[in-house]
């Protein structure tokens, strides 16, 4: 059986920070409910069958975990946020840790970008700036927070190494020193290190050097497919360079490049990209992620990015293709983007239009994969 992890987005409960930044009681459900169709027959807003769940409740995660496991999903890959020595949006993770009856595997992806007002066209307006680490002690503080989850028997491990994905590794200063320290601390805890997965979303300069400290790479779709293959750019080399400059400078450039129109891509073209995507990079395994749909109209309105010709059978094909690319050099690992990214229309949870068809397809493909 393929160990299949669905990304889990934890911004569906009120926090003091979001209330201050976006209005009292704000959660991403506000964006989902208020989404407006941008053209005729545009499938917005999306309506969840099980209601607008409150992730601060243990019962929410328990229900979601049971539903996922029933449909062949091994676990959740929780987005993890860490700014200047403090975690954010971690109540669902804490709920999982505190309730042993929630029987599901899990791992974490450190979403290490700064938070800005990019949704409303202000990527240079910072909410929290990612400052990274001042010294080895601040790396250790981050590790010791993570270690409480690593030590849980449900945390997914490969070769006695807890699996940790990093979304934008190229942004981390002194990356080699950081990964070395994290591995040493993990070994002190009785692990054989950390199994580090670099998410590949953008084409960057010196990629080989960036990924050298990682055990494997994940093509983070749809961003990988868009940025490497689907978006035609006359400035590709320049953009590779810009992805390695400090994040605050990238934000300033994004202000200049902001557009006021929809970006539409074909899911059929994504399938072609998936079929031809390499499964090894520098002899390291490349794991593939698939998505059932993508339409971030709830966040970006008329500036949204979305995929056309999306349908359940195309999603089935994506799953089958990704599984076929798993070789003997890979662990049996697959990622789905996502379980509940409702504000980007990337979810497996049932909605009022398709009901539970995506879950049924997921179960069918995984149970018949033969791997």
mmCIF file of C-alpha atoms in Angstrom:
data_model
loop_
_atom_site.group_PDB
_atom_site.id
_atom_site.type_symbol
_atom_site.label_atom_id
_atom_site.label_comp_id
_atom_site.label_asym_id
_atom_site.label_seq_id
_atom_site.Cartn_x
_atom_site.Cartn_y
_atom_site.Cartn_z
ATOM 1 C CA UNK A 1 0.000 0.000 0.000
ATOM 2 C CA UNK A 2 1.236 3.479 -0.847
ATOM 3 C CA UNK A 3 1.800 5.729 2.169
ATOM 4 C CA UNK A 4 -0.334 8.644 1.019
ATOM 5 C CA UNK A 5 -0.286 11.943 2.881
ATOM 6 C CA UNK A 6 -2.697 14.798 2.261
ATOM 7 C CA UNK A 7 -1.561 18.310 3.131
ATOM 8 C CA UNK A 8 -3.519 19.728 6.052
ATOM 9 C CA UNK A 9 -4.152 23.470 6.218
ATOM 10 C CA UNK A 10 -4.744 24.729 9.798
ATOM 11 C CA UNK A 11 -6.292 28.181 9.355
ATOM 12 C CA UNK A 12 -9.954 27.413 10.056
ATOM 13 C CA UNK A 13 -10.243 28.705 13.596
ATOM 14 C CA UNK A 14 -9.968 32.242 14.993
ATOM 15 C CA UNK A 15 -6.668 33.543 16.362
ATOM 16 C CA UNK A 16 -5.776 36.849 17.968
ATOM 17 C CA UNK A 17 -3.331 37.607 15.156
ATOM 18 C CA UNK A 18 -5.790 37.000 12.331
ATOM 19 C CA UNK A 19 -8.453 39.021 14.132
ATOM 20 C CA UNK A 20 -6.025 41.941 14.385
ATOM 21 C CA UNK A 21 -4.886 41.668 10.757
ATOM 22 C CA UNK A 22 -8.111 40.795 8.945
ATOM 23 C CA UNK A 23 -11.011 41.517 11.290
ATOM 24 C CA UNK A 24 -12.544 40.053 14.429
ATOM 25 C CA UNK A 25 -12.996 36.281 14.274
ATOM 26 C CA UNK A 26 -11.447 35.938 10.811
ATOM 27 C CA UNK A 27 -10.689 32.466 9.466
ATOM 28 C CA UNK A 28 -10.202 31.246 5.923
ATOM 29 C CA UNK A 29 -13.873 30.253 5.932
ATOM 30 C CA UNK A 30 -14.638 33.958 5.484
ATOM 31 C CA UNK A 31 -12.779 33.873 2.169
ATOM 32 C CA UNK A 32 -14.463 30.641 1.076
ATOM 33 C CA UNK A 33 -17.975 31.900 1.853
ATOM 34 C CA UNK A 34 -17.430 35.255 0.145
ATOM 35 C CA UNK A 35 -15.842 33.981 -3.076
ATOM 36 C CA UNK A 36 -17.422 35.420 -6.217
ATOM 37 C CA UNK A 37 -17.662 33.700 -9.612
ATOM 38 C CA UNK A 38 -15.352 35.345 -12.149
ATOM 39 C CA UNK A 39 -17.084 34.044 -15.281
ATOM 40 C CA UNK A 40 -20.155 32.100 -16.389
ATOM 41 C CA UNK A 41 -20.466 28.654 -14.756
ATOM 42 C CA UNK A 42 -17.487 29.341 -12.505
ATOM 43 C CA UNK A 43 -17.752 26.888 -9.585
ATOM 44 C CA UNK A 44 -17.517 29.414 -6.770
ATOM 45 C CA UNK A 45 -18.165 29.623 -3.884
ATOM 46 C CA UNK A 46 -17.552 26.061 -2.710
ATOM 47 C CA UNK A 47 -19.727 24.675 0.098
ATOM 48 C CA UNK A 48 -18.436 21.918 2.435
ATOM 49 C CA UNK A 49 -20.907 19.083 3.090
ATOM 50 C CA UNK A 50 -19.779 18.708 6.698
ATOM 51 C CA UNK A 51 -20.082 22.397 7.437
ATOM 52 C CA UNK A 52 -17.572 25.106 8.221
ATOM 53 C CA UNK A 53 -15.575 23.071 10.720
ATOM 54 C CA UNK A 54 -13.812 24.674 13.686
ATOM 55 C CA UNK A 55 -10.280 23.284 13.859
ATOM 56 C CA UNK A 56 -9.816 24.359 17.456
ATOM 57 C CA UNK A 57 -12.056 21.419 18.432
ATOM 58 C CA UNK A 58 -10.531 17.969 18.950
ATOM 59 C CA UNK A 59 -13.705 16.471 17.483
ATOM 60 C CA UNK A 60 -13.002 18.176 14.142
ATOM 61 C CA UNK A 61 -9.615 16.547 13.662
ATOM 62 C CA UNK A 62 -10.936 13.218 14.894
ATOM 63 C CA UNK A 63 -13.722 13.289 12.316
ATOM 64 C CA UNK A 64 -11.337 14.313 9.530
ATOM 65 C CA UNK A 65 -8.801 11.613 10.439
ATOM 66 C CA UNK A 66 -11.450 8.894 10.477
ATOM 67 C CA UNK A 67 -12.760 9.988 7.092
ATOM 68 C CA UNK A 68 -9.267 10.085 5.601
ATOM 69 C CA UNK A 69 -8.231 6.666 6.885
ATOM 70 C CA UNK A 70 -11.498 5.130 5.668
ATOM 71 C CA UNK A 71 -10.511 6.223 2.168
ATOM 72 C CA UNK A 72 -6.957 4.897 2.123
ATOM 73 C CA UNK A 73 -5.076 8.023 3.205
ATOM 74 C CA UNK A 74 -2.202 7.122 5.516
ATOM 75 C CA UNK A 75 -1.873 10.477 7.191
ATOM 76 C CA UNK A 76 -1.922 14.260 7.197
ATOM 77 C CA UNK A 77 1.021 16.485 6.350
ATOM 78 C CA UNK A 78 0.402 19.480 8.601
ATOM 79 C CA UNK A 79 1.631 22.888 7.592
ATOM 80 C CA UNK A 80 3.908 24.128 10.366
ATOM 81 C CA UNK A 81 4.533 27.835 10.973
ATOM 82 C CA UNK A 82 7.463 29.097 13.038
ATOM 83 C CA UNK A 83 8.371 32.760 13.352
ATOM 84 C CA UNK A 84 11.121 34.153 15.528
ATOM 85 C CA UNK A 85 11.054 31.364 18.076
ATOM 86 C CA UNK A 86 7.281 30.867 18.242
ATOM 87 C CA UNK A 87 4.772 28.516 16.576
ATOM 88 C CA UNK A 88 1.551 29.726 14.980
ATOM 89 C CA UNK A 89 -1.675 27.957 14.002
ATOM 90 C CA UNK A 90 -0.672 24.777 15.828
ATOM 91 C CA UNK A 91 -3.848 23.987 17.769
ATOM 92 C CA UNK A 92 -4.794 21.095 15.422
ATOM 93 C CA UNK A 93 -1.332 19.587 15.947
ATOM 94 C CA UNK A 94 -1.616 20.002 19.701
ATOM 95 C CA UNK A 95 -5.052 18.412 19.608
ATOM 96 C CA UNK A 96 -3.599 15.428 17.768
ATOM 97 C CA UNK A 97 -0.767 15.090 20.258
ATOM 98 C CA UNK A 98 -3.116 15.230 23.248
ATOM 99 C CA UNK A 99 -5.612 12.645 21.956
ATOM 100 C CA UNK A 100 -4.159 9.192 21.383
ATOM 101 C CA UNK A 101 -7.486 7.952 20.055
ATOM 102 C CA UNK A 102 -6.953 9.887 16.803
ATOM 103 C CA UNK A 103 -5.485 7.008 14.838
ATOM 104 C CA UNK A 104 -3.662 8.532 11.899
ATOM 105 C CA UNK A 105 -0.051 9.006 10.845
ATOM 106 C CA UNK A 106 1.265 12.517 10.407
ATOM 107 C CA UNK A 107 4.251 14.573 9.341
ATOM 108 C CA UNK A 108 4.938 18.283 9.006
ATOM 109 C CA UNK A 109 5.892 20.773 6.311
ATOM 110 C CA UNK A 110 7.585 23.941 7.510
ATOM 111 C CA UNK A 111 5.904 26.679 5.457
ATOM 112 C CA UNK A 112 8.785 29.084 5.948
ATOM 113 C CA UNK A 113 7.721 32.110 3.908
ATOM 114 C CA UNK A 114 6.905 35.429 5.555
ATOM 115 C CA UNK A 115 3.240 36.350 5.915
ATOM 116 C CA UNK A 116 2.123 39.387 3.927
ATOM 117 C CA UNK A 117 -1.038 40.962 2.526
ATOM 118 C CA UNK A 118 -0.407 39.379 -0.866
ATOM 119 C CA UNK A 119 -4.020 38.187 -1.069
ATOM 120 C CA UNK A 120 -5.112 41.788 -1.487
ATOM 121 C CA UNK A 121 -2.277 42.718 -3.831
ATOM 122 C CA UNK A 122 0.169 43.974 -1.180
ATOM 123 C CA UNK A 123 3.001 41.419 -1.030
ATOM 124 C CA UNK A 124 5.336 44.027 0.454
ATOM 125 C CA UNK A 125 3.053 44.676 3.436
ATOM 126 C CA UNK A 126 4.354 42.286 6.087
ATOM 127 C CA UNK A 127 2.241 40.727 8.826
ATOM 128 C CA UNK A 128 5.089 38.598 10.197
ATOM 129 C CA UNK A 129 8.537 38.672 8.678
ATOM 130 C CA UNK A 130 10.491 35.405 8.678
ATOM 131 C CA UNK A 131 13.793 36.257 10.373
ATOM 132 C CA UNK A 132 15.130 32.666 10.588
ATOM 133 C CA UNK A 133 17.865 31.842 13.084
ATOM 134 C CA UNK A 134 20.231 34.146 14.961
ATOM 135 C CA UNK A 135 22.475 31.343 16.247
ATOM 136 C CA UNK A 136 22.614 27.620 16.991
ATOM 137 C CA UNK A 137 20.523 28.077 20.140
ATOM 138 C CA UNK A 138 17.580 29.367 18.095
ATOM 139 C CA UNK A 139 17.846 26.343 15.795
ATOM 140 C CA UNK A 140 17.808 24.141 18.898
ATOM 141 C CA UNK A 141 14.700 25.912 20.203
ATOM 142 C CA UNK A 142 12.906 25.141 16.950
ATOM 143 C CA UNK A 143 14.024 21.519 17.062
ATOM 144 C CA UNK A 144 12.877 21.049 20.649
ATOM 145 C CA UNK A 145 9.416 22.262 19.674
ATOM 146 C CA UNK A 146 9.359 19.828 16.749
ATOM 147 C CA UNK A 147 10.718 16.952 18.818
ATOM 148 C CA UNK A 148 7.541 16.596 20.885
ATOM 149 C CA UNK A 149 5.821 15.573 17.648
ATOM 150 C CA UNK A 150 8.739 13.526 16.320
ATOM 151 C CA UNK A 151 8.634 11.380 19.475
ATOM 152 C CA UNK A 152 4.975 10.498 18.959
ATOM 153 C CA UNK A 153 4.613 6.947 17.606
ATOM 154 C CA UNK A 154 2.172 8.201 14.972
ATOM 155 C CA UNK A 155 4.752 10.562 13.461
ATOM 156 C CA UNK A 156 5.883 9.178 10.106
ATOM 157 C CA UNK A 157 9.496 8.033 9.985
ATOM 158 C CA UNK A 158 11.759 6.592 7.312
ATOM 159 C CA UNK A 159 14.730 4.546 8.530
ATOM 160 C CA UNK A 160 14.193 5.832 12.090
ATOM 161 C CA UNK A 161 14.224 9.417 10.820
ATOM 162 C CA UNK A 162 11.169 11.646 11.352
ATOM 163 C CA UNK A 163 10.140 13.127 8.005
ATOM 164 C CA UNK A 164 10.179 16.923 7.767
ATOM 165 C CA UNK A 165 9.391 18.812 4.557
ATOM 166 C CA UNK A 166 10.593 22.382 4.025
ATOM 167 C CA UNK A 167 8.602 24.493 1.597
ATOM 168 C CA UNK A 168 11.225 27.083 0.518
ATOM 169 C CA UNK A 169 14.642 25.741 1.591
ATOM 170 C CA UNK A 170 16.427 28.182 -0.709
ATOM 171 C CA UNK A 171 15.344 31.061 1.540
ATOM 172 C CA UNK A 172 17.089 29.743 4.674
ATOM 173 C CA UNK A 173 20.444 31.420 5.383
ATOM 174 C CA UNK A 174 23.300 29.039 6.282
ATOM 175 C CA UNK A 175 21.111 26.127 5.208
ATOM 176 C CA UNK A 176 23.871 23.512 5.568
ATOM 177 C CA UNK A 177 24.601 24.575 9.135
ATOM 178 C CA UNK A 178 20.899 24.504 10.015
ATOM 179 C CA UNK A 179 20.282 21.022 8.610
ATOM 180 C CA UNK A 180 23.457 19.714 10.246
ATOM 181 C CA UNK A 181 22.330 21.003 13.642
ATOM 182 C CA UNK A 182 18.830 19.579 13.216
ATOM 183 C CA UNK A 183 20.258 16.172 12.346
ATOM 184 C CA UNK A 184 22.644 16.209 15.303
ATOM 185 C CA UNK A 185 19.837 17.105 17.709
ATOM 186 C CA UNK A 186 17.663 14.343 16.304
ATOM 187 C CA UNK A 187 20.454 11.820 16.824
ATOM 188 C CA UNK A 188 20.768 12.988 20.420
ATOM 189 C CA UNK A 189 17.099 12.049 20.800
ATOM 190 C CA UNK A 190 17.732 8.508 19.591
ATOM 191 C CA UNK A 191 16.758 8.993 15.955
ATOM 192 C CA UNK A 192 19.134 8.370 13.058
ATOM 193 C CA UNK A 193 18.698 11.987 11.970
ATOM 194 C CA UNK A 194 15.836 13.721 10.169
ATOM 195 C CA UNK A 195 14.558 12.624 6.769
ATOM 196 C CA UNK A 196 14.456 16.024 5.061
ATOM 197 C CA UNK A 197 12.324 16.600 1.969
ATOM 198 C CA UNK A 198 12.814 19.792 -0.042
ATOM 199 C CA UNK A 199 9.652 21.057 -1.698
ATOM 200 C CA UNK A 200 10.392 22.155 -5.263
ATOM 201 C CA UNK A 201 8.037 24.937 -6.284
ATOM 202 C CA UNK A 202 10.318 27.287 -8.197
ATOM 203 C CA UNK A 203 13.211 26.962 -10.593
ATOM 204 C CA UNK A 204 16.217 28.284 -8.670
ATOM 205 C CA UNK A 205 19.895 28.825 -9.284
ATOM 206 C CA UNK A 206 22.288 26.392 -7.574
ATOM 207 C CA UNK A 207 19.476 23.919 -6.979
ATOM 208 C CA UNK A 208 21.970 21.067 -6.680
ATOM 209 C CA UNK A 209 23.674 22.821 -3.762
ATOM 210 C CA UNK A 210 20.369 23.647 -2.054
ATOM 211 C CA UNK A 211 19.095 20.084 -2.280
ATOM 212 C CA UNK A 212 22.402 18.487 -1.276
ATOM 213 C CA UNK A 213 21.449 18.586 2.407
ATOM 214 C CA UNK A 214 18.132 16.837 1.782
ATOM 215 C CA UNK A 215 17.278 13.162 1.542
ATOM 216 C CA UNK A 216 14.798 13.743 -1.265
ATOM 217 C CA UNK A 217 12.802 16.322 -3.192
ATOM 218 C CA UNK A 218 9.068 16.733 -3.672
ATOM 219 C CA UNK A 219 7.586 18.362 -6.749
ATOM 220 C CA UNK A 220 5.062 20.593 -5.021
ATOM 221 C CA UNK A 221 2.170 20.811 -7.451
ATOM 222 C CA UNK A 222 0.610 22.779 -8.945
ATOM 223 C CA UNK A 223 3.367 25.325 -8.309
ATOM 224 C CA UNK A 224 6.068 23.055 -9.709
ATOM 225 C CA UNK A 225 4.116 22.350 -12.897
ATOM 226 C CA UNK A 226 3.224 26.015 -13.387
ATOM 227 C CA UNK A 227 6.655 27.481 -12.707
ATOM 228 C CA UNK A 228 8.735 24.850 -14.504
ATOM 229 C CA UNK A 229 6.500 23.976 -17.453
ATOM 230 C CA UNK A 230 3.104 25.645 -17.875
ATOM 231 C CA UNK A 231 3.782 29.352 -17.475
ATOM 232 C CA UNK A 232 5.533 30.796 -20.470
ATOM 233 C CA UNK A 233 8.132 33.309 -19.386
ATOM 234 C CA UNK A 234 10.598 35.383 -21.379
ATOM 235 C CA UNK A 235 12.604 36.070 -18.229
ATOM 236 C CA UNK A 236 13.081 32.525 -16.889
ATOM 237 C CA UNK A 237 16.815 32.932 -16.188
ATOM 238 C CA UNK A 238 16.251 36.219 -14.358
ATOM 239 C CA UNK A 239 13.496 34.653 -12.274
ATOM 240 C CA UNK A 240 15.787 31.789 -11.249
ATOM 241 C CA UNK A 241 18.205 34.396 -9.939
ATOM 242 C CA UNK A 242 15.512 36.377 -8.137
ATOM 243 C CA UNK A 243 14.341 33.289 -6.236
ATOM 244 C CA UNK A 244 17.671 33.276 -4.395
ATOM 245 C CA UNK A 245 17.696 36.910 -3.316
ATOM 246 C CA UNK A 246 16.342 37.923 0.128
ATOM 247 C CA UNK A 247 12.609 37.494 0.487
ATOM 248 C CA UNK A 248 11.912 41.173 1.151
ATOM 249 C CA UNK A 249 13.409 42.046 -2.236
ATOM 250 C CA UNK A 250 11.293 39.370 -3.903
ATOM 251 C CA UNK A 251 8.240 41.019 -2.332
ATOM 252 C CA UNK A 252 9.149 44.408 -3.769
ATOM 253 C CA UNK A 253 9.506 42.929 -7.238
ATOM 254 C CA UNK A 254 6.158 41.140 -6.815
ATOM 255 C CA UNK A 255 4.525 44.538 -6.213
ATOM 256 C CA UNK A 256 5.749 45.702 -9.617
ATOM 257 C CA UNK A 257 4.660 42.509 -11.379
ATOM 258 C CA UNK A 258 1.161 42.338 -9.866
ATOM 259 C CA UNK A 259 -1.440 41.611 -12.520
ATOM 260 C CA UNK A 260 -5.180 42.231 -12.602
ATOM 261 C CA UNK A 261 -6.415 39.219 -14.519
ATOM 262 C CA UNK A 262 -7.068 35.514 -14.131
ATOM 263 C CA UNK A 263 -4.311 32.995 -14.854
ATOM 264 C CA UNK A 264 -5.809 29.819 -16.283
ATOM 265 C CA UNK A 265 -4.023 26.548 -16.936
ATOM 266 C CA UNK A 266 -5.144 23.185 -18.276
ATOM 267 C CA UNK A 267 -5.296 20.116 -16.033
ATOM 268 C CA UNK A 268 -4.687 18.035 -19.152
ATOM 269 C CA UNK A 269 -1.397 19.869 -19.580
ATOM 270 C CA UNK A 270 -0.586 19.198 -15.925
ATOM 271 C CA UNK A 271 -1.054 15.482 -16.562
ATOM 272 C CA UNK A 272 1.448 15.691 -19.424
ATOM 273 C CA UNK A 273 3.932 17.420 -17.101
ATOM 274 C CA UNK A 274 3.427 14.760 -14.459
ATOM 275 C CA UNK A 275 4.015 11.975 -16.960
ATOM 276 C CA UNK A 276 7.367 13.387 -18.095
ATOM 277 C CA UNK A 277 8.596 14.610 -14.685
ATOM 278 C CA UNK A 278 11.861 13.088 -13.501
ATOM 279 C CA UNK A 279 11.692 10.758 -10.526
ATOM 280 C CA UNK A 280 15.340 11.288 -9.559
ATOM 281 C CA UNK A 281 17.417 14.428 -9.140
ATOM 282 C CA UNK A 282 21.146 14.057 -8.479
ATOM 283 C CA UNK A 283 20.367 10.427 -7.618
ATOM 284 C CA UNK A 284 17.913 11.519 -4.921
ATOM 285 C CA UNK A 285 14.285 10.371 -5.048
ATOM 286 C CA UNK A 286 11.751 12.888 -6.328
ATOM 287 C CA UNK A 287 8.311 12.384 -4.819
ATOM 288 C CA UNK A 288 5.286 13.637 -6.686
ATOM 289 C CA UNK A 289 2.261 15.493 -5.421
ATOM 290 C CA UNK A 290 -1.099 15.620 -7.140
ATOM 291 C CA UNK A 291 -4.056 17.921 -6.637
ATOM 292 C CA UNK A 292 -7.754 17.271 -7.328
ATOM 293 C CA UNK A 293 -8.447 20.906 -8.233
ATOM 294 C CA UNK A 294 -6.893 24.359 -7.923
ATOM 295 C CA UNK A 295 -8.724 27.675 -7.940
ATOM 296 C CA UNK A 296 -7.643 30.341 -5.466
ATOM 297 C CA UNK A 297 -10.453 32.747 -6.321
ATOM 298 C CA UNK A 298 -11.467 32.934 -2.619
ATOM 299 C CA UNK A 299 -8.118 34.585 -1.893
ATOM 300 C CA UNK A 300 -7.331 36.526 -5.052
ATOM 301 C CA UNK A 301 -10.631 37.255 -6.781
ATOM 302 C CA UNK A 302 -10.036 38.594 -10.305
ATOM 303 C CA UNK A 303 -6.277 37.898 -9.924
ATOM 304 C CA UNK A 304 -6.814 34.188 -9.212
ATOM 305 C CA UNK A 305 -4.933 31.229 -10.624
ATOM 306 C CA UNK A 306 -7.072 28.258 -11.609
ATOM 307 C CA UNK A 307 -7.125 25.079 -13.681
ATOM 308 C CA UNK A 308 -9.693 24.360 -16.359
ATOM 309 C CA UNK A 309 -10.912 20.914 -17.511
ATOM 310 C CA UNK A 310 -10.713 19.643 -13.929
ATOM 311 C CA UNK A 311 -12.813 16.548 -13.288
ATOM 312 C CA UNK A 312 -12.739 13.433 -11.076
ATOM 313 C CA UNK A 313 -11.414 11.149 -13.804
ATOM 314 C CA UNK A 314 -8.528 13.502 -14.512
ATOM 315 C CA UNK A 315 -7.687 13.370 -10.805
ATOM 316 C CA UNK A 316 -7.803 9.556 -11.007
ATOM 317 C CA UNK A 317 -5.320 9.683 -13.870
ATOM 318 C CA UNK A 318 -3.021 11.955 -11.853
ATOM 319 C CA UNK A 319 -2.997 9.532 -8.929
ATOM 320 C CA UNK A 320 -2.306 6.574 -11.197
ATOM 321 C CA UNK A 321 0.520 8.375 -12.994
ATOM 322 C CA UNK A 322 2.207 9.482 -9.765
ATOM 323 C CA UNK A 323 2.042 5.955 -8.358
ATOM 324 C CA UNK A 324 3.539 4.478 -11.535
ATOM 325 C CA UNK A 325 6.563 6.749 -11.080
ATOM 326 C CA UNK A 326 7.437 5.242 -7.685
ATOM 327 C CA UNK A 327 10.482 3.012 -8.220
ATOM 328 C CA UNK A 328 12.657 0.753 -6.078
ATOM 329 C CA UNK A 329 14.757 3.819 -5.216
ATOM 330 C CA UNK A 330 11.713 5.427 -3.606
ATOM 331 C CA UNK A 331 9.900 4.766 -0.413
ATOM 332 C CA UNK A 332 6.214 4.085 -1.187
ATOM 333 C CA UNK A 333 5.236 7.694 -0.610
ATOM 334 C CA UNK A 334 2.725 9.971 -2.321
ATOM 335 C CA UNK A 335 1.413 13.462 -1.525
ATOM 336 C CA UNK A 336 -1.992 14.982 -2.238
ATOM 337 C CA UNK A 337 -2.484 18.731 -2.208
ATOM 338 C CA UNK A 338 -4.668 18.885 -0.182
ATOM 339 C CA UNK A 339 -7.108 17.569 2.390
ATOM 340 C CA UNK A 340 -8.731 20.900 3.189
ATOM 341 C CA UNK A 341 -7.204 23.847 1.306
ATOM 342 C CA UNK A 342 -10.687 25.242 0.680
ATOM 343 C CA UNK A 343 -9.503 28.787 -0.045
ATOM 344 C CA UNK A 344 -7.560 27.388 -3.007
ATOM 345 C CA UNK A 345 -10.262 24.836 -3.958
ATOM 346 C CA UNK A 346 -7.744 22.029 -3.380
ATOM 347 C CA UNK A 347 -9.520 19.600 -1.075
ATOM 348 C CA UNK A 348 -10.670 16.008 -0.764
ATOM 349 C CA UNK A 349 -13.356 16.738 1.808
ATOM 350 C CA UNK A 350 -16.861 16.403 0.340
ATOM 351 C CA UNK A 351 -18.473 19.504 -1.128
ATOM 352 C CA UNK A 352 -22.072 20.164 -2.134
ATOM 353 C CA UNK A 353 -21.311 19.678 -5.834
ATOM 354 C CA UNK A 354 -19.200 16.511 -6.061
ATOM 355 C CA UNK A 355 -20.063 15.072 -2.650
ATOM 356 C CA UNK A 356 -17.518 12.339 -1.770
ATOM 357 C CA UNK A 357 -16.457 11.339 -5.286
ATOM 358 C CA UNK A 358 -12.829 12.480 -4.814
ATOM 359 C CA UNK A 359 -12.491 10.399 -1.674
ATOM 360 C CA UNK A 360 -14.020 7.392 -3.415
ATOM 361 C CA UNK A 361 -11.565 7.715 -6.318
ATOM 362 C CA UNK A 362 -8.657 8.087 -3.911
ATOM 363 C CA UNK A 363 -9.628 4.893 -2.107
ATOM 364 C CA UNK A 364 -10.183 2.998 -5.348
ATOM 365 C CA UNK A 365 -6.845 3.944 -6.890
ATOM 366 C CA UNK A 366 -4.809 3.382 -3.742
ATOM 367 C CA UNK A 367 -6.394 0.024 -2.972
ATOM 368 C CA UNK A 368 -5.776 -1.255 -6.493
ATOM 369 C CA UNK A 369 -2.265 0.138 -6.969
ATOM 370 C CA UNK A 370 -0.516 -3.174 -6.261
ATOM 371 C CA UNK A 371 2.451 -1.392 -4.608
#
